[in-house]
Tab-separated table of C-alpha atoms in Angstrom:
chain	number	residue	atom	x	y	z
A	1	MET	CA	13.504	13.156	-5.121
A	2	THR	CA	11.401	14.317	-2.160
A	3	ASP	CA	8.666	15.319	-4.622
A	4	ILE	CA	8.445	11.642	-5.674
A	5	VAL	CA	9.135	9.764	-2.438
A	6	SER	CA	9.869	10.713	1.149
A	7	VAL	CA	11.759	8.482	3.560
A	8	THR	CA	11.658	8.732	7.335
A	9	ARG	CA	14.201	6.271	8.688
A	10	GLY	CA	13.499	4.604	11.995
A	11	SER	CA	15.505	2.283	14.213
A	12	SER	CA	13.429	-0.900	14.154
A	13	PRO	CA	13.056	-3.743	11.628
A	14	LEU	CA	9.585	-2.416	10.699
A	15	VAL	CA	9.232	-0.694	7.316
A	16	LEU	CA	5.906	0.922	6.433
A	17	SER	CA	5.400	1.229	2.682
A	18	MET	CA	2.821	3.812	1.584
A	19	PRO	CA	2.624	3.705	-2.227
A	20	HIS	CA	-0.755	5.404	-2.761
A	21	PRO	CA	-1.336	8.380	-0.395
A	22	GLY	CA	0.105	10.921	-2.807
A	23	THR	CA	-1.954	13.440	-4.744
A	24	GLY	CA	0.886	15.135	-6.640
A	25	LEU	CA	0.667	15.468	-10.409
A	26	PRO	CA	3.665	16.498	-12.521
A	27	ALA	CA	2.623	19.257	-14.902
A	28	GLU	CA	3.000	17.126	-18.024
A	29	VAL	CA	0.804	14.411	-16.492
A	30	ALA	CA	-1.840	16.802	-15.190
A	31	ALA	CA	-2.154	18.254	-18.686
A	32	GLN	CA	-3.154	14.826	-20.027
A	33	LEU	CA	-5.812	14.058	-17.396
A	34	ASN	CA	-9.480	14.824	-17.902
A	35	ALA	CA	-11.590	16.538	-15.242
A	36	ARG	CA	-12.402	13.244	-13.511
A	37	GLY	CA	-8.749	12.217	-13.459
A	38	LYS	CA	-7.671	15.468	-11.852
A	39	LEU	CA	-9.799	14.595	-8.807
A	40	VAL	CA	-7.304	11.758	-8.019
A	41	GLU	CA	-10.116	10.057	-6.164
A	42	ASP	CA	-8.514	6.594	-5.862
A	43	THR	CA	-6.068	7.826	-3.248
A	44	ASP	CA	-5.217	6.029	0.006
A	45	TRP	CA	-6.237	9.044	2.030
A	46	HIS	CA	-4.445	10.192	5.219
A	47	MET	CA	-2.073	7.241	5.582
A	48	ARG	CA	0.455	9.121	7.717
A	49	GLN	CA	-2.280	10.374	10.026
A	50	LEU	CA	-3.872	6.940	10.280
A	51	TYR	CA	-0.535	5.271	11.081
A	52	ALA	CA	0.661	7.967	13.490
A	53	PHE	CA	0.278	5.395	16.284
A	54	ALA	CA	3.126	3.383	14.758
A	55	GLU	CA	5.693	5.874	16.047
A	56	ARG	CA	5.990	3.689	19.133
A	57	PHE	CA	7.518	0.977	16.943
A	58	GLN	CA	10.117	3.415	15.517
A	59	PRO	CA	9.420	2.356	11.921
A	60	THR	CA	10.978	3.460	8.694
A	61	ILE	CA	8.322	5.031	6.471
A	62	VAL	CA	8.602	5.130	2.684
A	63	GLU	CA	5.829	7.344	1.334
A	64	ALA	CA	4.927	8.197	-2.255
A	65	GLN	CA	4.143	11.813	-3.030
A	66	LEU	CA	2.580	11.375	-6.477
A	67	SER	CA	-0.895	10.142	-7.331
A	68	ARG	CA	-1.318	6.534	-8.399
A	69	PHE	CA	-2.795	7.984	-11.608
A	70	VAL	CA	0.754	8.992	-12.579
A	71	ILE	CA	1.885	5.379	-12.229
A	72	ASP	CA	0.806	2.670	-9.805
A	73	LEU	CA	3.723	1.705	-7.578
A	74	ASN	CA	1.973	-1.498	-6.503
A	75	ARG	CA	1.652	-3.026	-9.980
A	76	ASP	CA	4.067	-5.309	-11.810
A	77	PRO	CA	6.342	-2.978	-13.814
A	78	ALA	CA	6.129	-5.459	-16.699
A	79	GLY	CA	2.416	-4.737	-16.896
A	80	VAL	CA	1.344	-8.273	-15.955
A	81	SER	CA	-2.009	-8.459	-14.135
A	82	LEU	CA	-1.801	-9.414	-10.467
A	83	TYR	CA	-5.333	-10.788	-10.546
A	84	PRO	CA	-5.838	-12.584	-13.880
A	85	GLY	CA	-9.470	-12.778	-14.877
A	86	GLN	CA	-10.545	-10.135	-12.368
A	87	ALA	CA	-11.151	-6.436	-12.912
A	88	THR	CA	-8.260	-4.267	-11.783
A	89	THR	CA	-6.348	-1.163	-12.849
A	90	GLU	CA	-3.127	-1.117	-14.807
A	91	LEU	CA	0.459	0.007	-14.177
A	92	VAL	CA	-0.684	3.362	-15.499
A	93	PRO	CA	-4.424	3.322	-14.800
A	94	THR	CA	-6.730	4.156	-17.691
A	95	THR	CA	-9.829	4.448	-15.469
A	96	THR	CA	-10.877	4.977	-11.883
A	97	PHE	CA	-11.659	1.889	-9.822
A	98	ASP	CA	-15.288	2.468	-10.813
A	99	GLY	CA	-14.358	2.309	-14.496
A	100	ALA	CA	-14.589	6.004	-15.402
A	101	PRO	CA	-11.956	7.165	-17.956
A	102	ILE	CA	-9.352	9.534	-16.495
A	103	TRP	CA	-7.342	10.644	-19.567
A	104	GLN	CA	-8.029	12.984	-22.450
A	105	ALA	CA	-5.865	10.542	-24.423
A	106	ALA	CA	-4.473	7.442	-22.718
A	107	PRO	CA	-0.644	7.370	-22.347
A	108	ASP	CA	1.141	5.301	-24.989
A	109	GLU	CA	3.873	2.725	-24.358
A	110	ALA	CA	6.664	5.275	-24.680
A	111	GLU	CA	5.027	7.517	-22.072
A	112	ILE	CA	4.467	4.563	-19.729
A	113	ALA	CA	8.141	3.609	-20.086
A	114	ARG	CA	9.151	7.198	-19.309
A	115	ARG	CA	7.027	7.234	-16.166
A	116	ARG	CA	8.366	3.865	-15.085
A	117	LYS	CA	11.889	5.273	-15.118
A	118	ALA	CA	11.071	8.730	-13.781
A	119	TYR	CA	8.500	7.920	-11.089
A	120	PHE	CA	8.203	4.174	-10.443
A	121	GLN	CA	11.890	3.384	-10.091
A	122	PRO	CA	12.777	6.051	-7.493
A	123	TYR	CA	10.147	4.765	-5.084
A	124	HIS	CA	11.309	1.196	-5.408
A	125	ASP	CA	14.964	2.157	-5.187
A	126	ALA	CA	14.166	3.887	-1.891
A	127	LEU	CA	12.055	1.010	-0.582
A	128	ALA	CA	14.642	-1.618	-1.510
A	129	ALA	CA	17.362	0.436	0.183
A	130	GLU	CA	15.375	0.720	3.431
A	131	ILE	CA	14.571	-2.990	3.451
A	132	ALA	CA	18.278	-3.713	2.993
A	133	HIS	CA	19.123	-1.270	5.780
A	134	ALA	CA	16.674	-2.935	8.172
A	135	LYS	CA	18.143	-6.339	7.355
A	136	ALA	CA	21.680	-5.037	7.891
A	137	GLN	CA	20.733	-3.600	11.277
A	138	HIS	CA	18.456	-6.347	12.595
A	139	GLY	CA	18.964	-9.413	10.431
A	140	PHE	CA	15.428	-9.209	9.055
A	141	CYS	CA	12.740	-6.800	7.891
A	142	LEU	CA	9.000	-6.742	8.525
A	143	LEU	CA	7.421	-4.890	5.600
A	144	TRP	CA	3.885	-3.604	6.202
A	145	ASP	CA	2.285	-2.279	3.014
A	146	CYS	CA	-0.362	0.325	3.877
A	147	HIS	CA	-3.489	0.707	1.725
A	148	SER	CA	-7.114	1.806	1.823
A	149	ILE	CA	-10.034	1.712	-0.590
A	150	LYS	CA	-13.740	2.504	-0.835
A	151	SER	CA	-15.855	-0.194	0.786
A	152	VAL	CA	-18.242	-0.537	-2.155
A	153	ILE	CA	-16.850	-0.824	-5.700
A	154	PRO	CA	-19.075	-3.151	-7.745
A	155	ARG	CA	-16.572	-3.315	-10.598
A	156	LEU	CA	-13.889	-4.793	-8.303
A	157	PHE	CA	-15.807	-6.884	-5.766
A	158	PRO	CA	-19.391	-7.820	-4.835
A	159	GLY	CA	-21.185	-6.304	-1.854
A	160	THR	CA	-19.318	-4.482	0.890
A	161	LEU	CA	-15.621	-5.130	1.439
A	162	PRO	CA	-14.548	-6.349	4.908
A	163	THR	CA	-13.024	-3.505	6.896
A	164	LEU	CA	-9.628	-5.195	7.257
A	165	ASN	CA	-8.104	-7.192	4.406
A	166	LEU	CA	-4.787	-8.821	5.267
A	167	GLY	CA	-2.771	-10.161	2.340
A	168	THR	CA	0.319	-12.363	2.306
A	169	ASN	CA	0.225	-13.598	-1.299
A	170	SER	CA	-1.613	-16.741	-0.182
A	171	SER	CA	0.831	-17.179	2.739
A	172	ALA	CA	3.953	-16.952	0.545
A	173	SER	CA	5.223	-13.482	1.507
A	174	ALA	CA	5.577	-13.955	5.284
A	175	ALA	CA	6.355	-16.814	7.631
A	176	PRO	CA	3.218	-18.699	8.734
A	177	THR	CA	3.681	-17.767	12.397
A	178	ILE	CA	3.807	-14.067	11.487
A	179	GLU	CA	0.640	-14.309	9.410
A	180	ALA	CA	-1.028	-16.249	12.234
A	181	ALA	CA	-0.030	-13.667	14.845
A	182	ALA	CA	-1.322	-10.755	12.767
A	183	THR	CA	-4.510	-12.657	11.963
A	184	ALA	CA	-5.219	-13.425	15.619
A	185	ALA	CA	-4.751	-9.775	16.587
A	186	MET	CA	-6.990	-8.705	13.693
A	187	ALA	CA	-9.715	-11.136	14.771
A	188	GLY	CA	-9.510	-9.713	18.288
A	189	GLY	CA	-10.679	-6.321	17.059
A	190	ALA	CA	-14.198	-5.150	16.353
A	191	PHE	CA	-13.951	-5.163	12.566
A	192	THR	CA	-14.991	-7.481	9.779
A	193	ASN	CA	-11.873	-9.051	8.363
A	194	VAL	CA	-10.454	-11.555	5.915
A	195	VAL	CA	-7.052	-13.036	5.112
A	196	ASN	CA	-6.015	-13.437	1.475
A	197	GLY	CA	-9.462	-12.585	0.185
A	198	ARG	CA	-10.019	-10.229	-2.735
A	199	PHE	CA	-6.766	-8.423	-1.938
A	200	LYS	CA	-3.959	-10.940	-1.411
A	201	GLY	CA	-1.146	-8.430	-1.770
A	202	GLY	CA	-0.004	-6.408	-4.734
A	203	TRP	CA	3.370	-6.305	-6.434
A	204	ILE	CA	5.139	-4.824	-3.412
A	205	THR	CA	4.060	-7.670	-1.135
A	206	ARG	CA	4.768	-10.314	-3.760
A	207	HIS	CA	8.081	-8.887	-4.933
A	208	TYR	CA	9.691	-8.016	-1.599
A	209	GLY	CA	8.116	-10.643	0.629
A	210	GLN	CA	10.819	-13.320	0.674
A	211	PRO	CA	10.781	-15.148	4.014
A	212	ALA	CA	13.788	-17.268	3.043
A	213	GLU	CA	15.701	-14.000	2.591
A	214	HIS	CA	14.504	-12.671	5.978
A	215	VAL	CA	11.957	-10.228	4.538
A	216	HIS	CA	8.366	-10.783	5.659
A	217	ALA	CA	5.733	-8.702	3.861
A	218	LEU	CA	2.090	-8.150	4.739
A	219	GLN	CA	-0.407	-5.949	2.909
A	220	MET	CA	-3.166	-4.258	4.864
A	221	GLU	CA	-6.089	-2.990	2.780
A	222	ILE	CA	-8.560	-0.990	4.862
A	223	ALA	CA	-12.072	0.149	3.970
A	224	LEU	CA	-12.093	3.940	3.971
A	225	SER	CA	-15.396	3.870	5.855
A	226	ALA	CA	-13.468	2.833	8.972
A	227	TYR	CA	-11.620	6.123	9.360
A	228	LEU	CA	-13.119	8.809	7.114
A	229	GLU	CA	-16.188	10.940	7.737
A	230	ASP	CA	-17.461	9.845	4.330
A	231	GLU	CA	-16.090	7.913	1.363
A	232	ALA	CA	-16.340	11.008	-0.837
A	233	THR	CA	-14.804	14.426	-1.226
A	234	PRO	CA	-13.412	16.104	0.839
A	235	TRP	CA	-12.246	12.717	2.195
A	236	ALA	CA	-12.096	14.087	5.749
A	237	PHE	CA	-10.273	12.120	8.453
A	238	ALA	CA	-12.497	11.115	11.391
A	239	PRO	CA	-10.289	10.870	14.512
A	240	GLY	CA	-12.985	9.421	16.761
A	241	LYS	CA	-13.864	6.718	14.247
A	242	ALA	CA	-10.206	6.002	13.532
A	243	ALA	CA	-9.187	5.466	17.161
A	244	SER	CA	-10.574	1.937	17.433
A	245	LEU	CA	-9.093	1.033	14.055
A	246	GLN	CA	-5.692	2.346	15.116
A	247	ALA	CA	-5.808	0.222	18.274
A	248	THR	CA	-6.425	-2.913	16.209
A	249	LEU	CA	-3.726	-2.054	13.676
A	250	SER	CA	-1.283	-1.392	16.507
A	251	ALA	CA	-2.038	-4.780	18.044
A	252	MET	CA	-1.543	-6.452	14.664
A	253	ILE	CA	1.819	-4.832	14.021
A	254	GLU	CA	2.984	-5.536	17.570
A	255	ALA	CA	2.049	-9.206	17.226
A	256	ALA	CA	3.662	-9.520	13.802
A	257	LEU	CA	6.869	-7.878	15.011
A	258	ALA	CA	7.052	-10.144	18.048
A	259	ALA	CA	6.528	-13.231	15.901
A	260	ALA	CA	9.102	-12.101	13.336
A	261	THR	CA	11.670	-11.331	16.026
A	262	HIS	CA	11.120	-14.736	17.615
A	263	ILE	CA	11.492	-16.797	14.459
A	264	GLU	CA	14.451	-14.798	13.157
A	265	ARG	CA	16.309	-15.132	16.461
A	266	THR	CA	15.518	-18.844	16.433
A	267	LYS	CA	17.000	-19.143	12.946
A	268	SER	CA	20.209	-17.457	13.990
């Protein structure tokens, strides 16, 4: 299963979910993609490198190895749109974010069902198990869903996206004090930011974020311009540019963890 999902178990209540950094393509899927699709351009590039700072929190990391073009692990497995009335991509995307077709022939329902079982389910089985493990060890879990995206995609949003986009499913997926703590730390950085704007949290945030069940989920969508040399191939990581971003992300996670620990201890 390591070719589908890798798990690095830590010792804290923090779980980092990374559903979109993978570029792997099973042979039968690669054979169906067109030339544009094989570029796997809508990848959340260099997530492990970007979040290397988080080692100080001793997190568990659940990381997908396959491209989101195989199947999108952050979409409702029933195929229901997370943003009704707005442009988005599907459980198995048919286009890039920009709207360019990626398949020689789009997968049919039987193929989507096969991929859901073969590739979607193993990731979510692993993520659910690590959330349960964190709860068993600490009484709660703070789930931080890690994402990035190009800063300009006219099909998805107008103008330039804020650098930091924090989502809590309109404040439903995490306790208010946790959202407030993360928001305050985000505002203290040097980056444009928004809470529950265009990206309020995908299926992972909405499905697993259950504060009443002691699981608090936050999605962090980051503009690629904040840590890459350029938002284009070869998608090169820019350490100097990333350093300031990493400091802000670290402050956000630290604040969210402190708030979660406080409220969960108060509950008990």
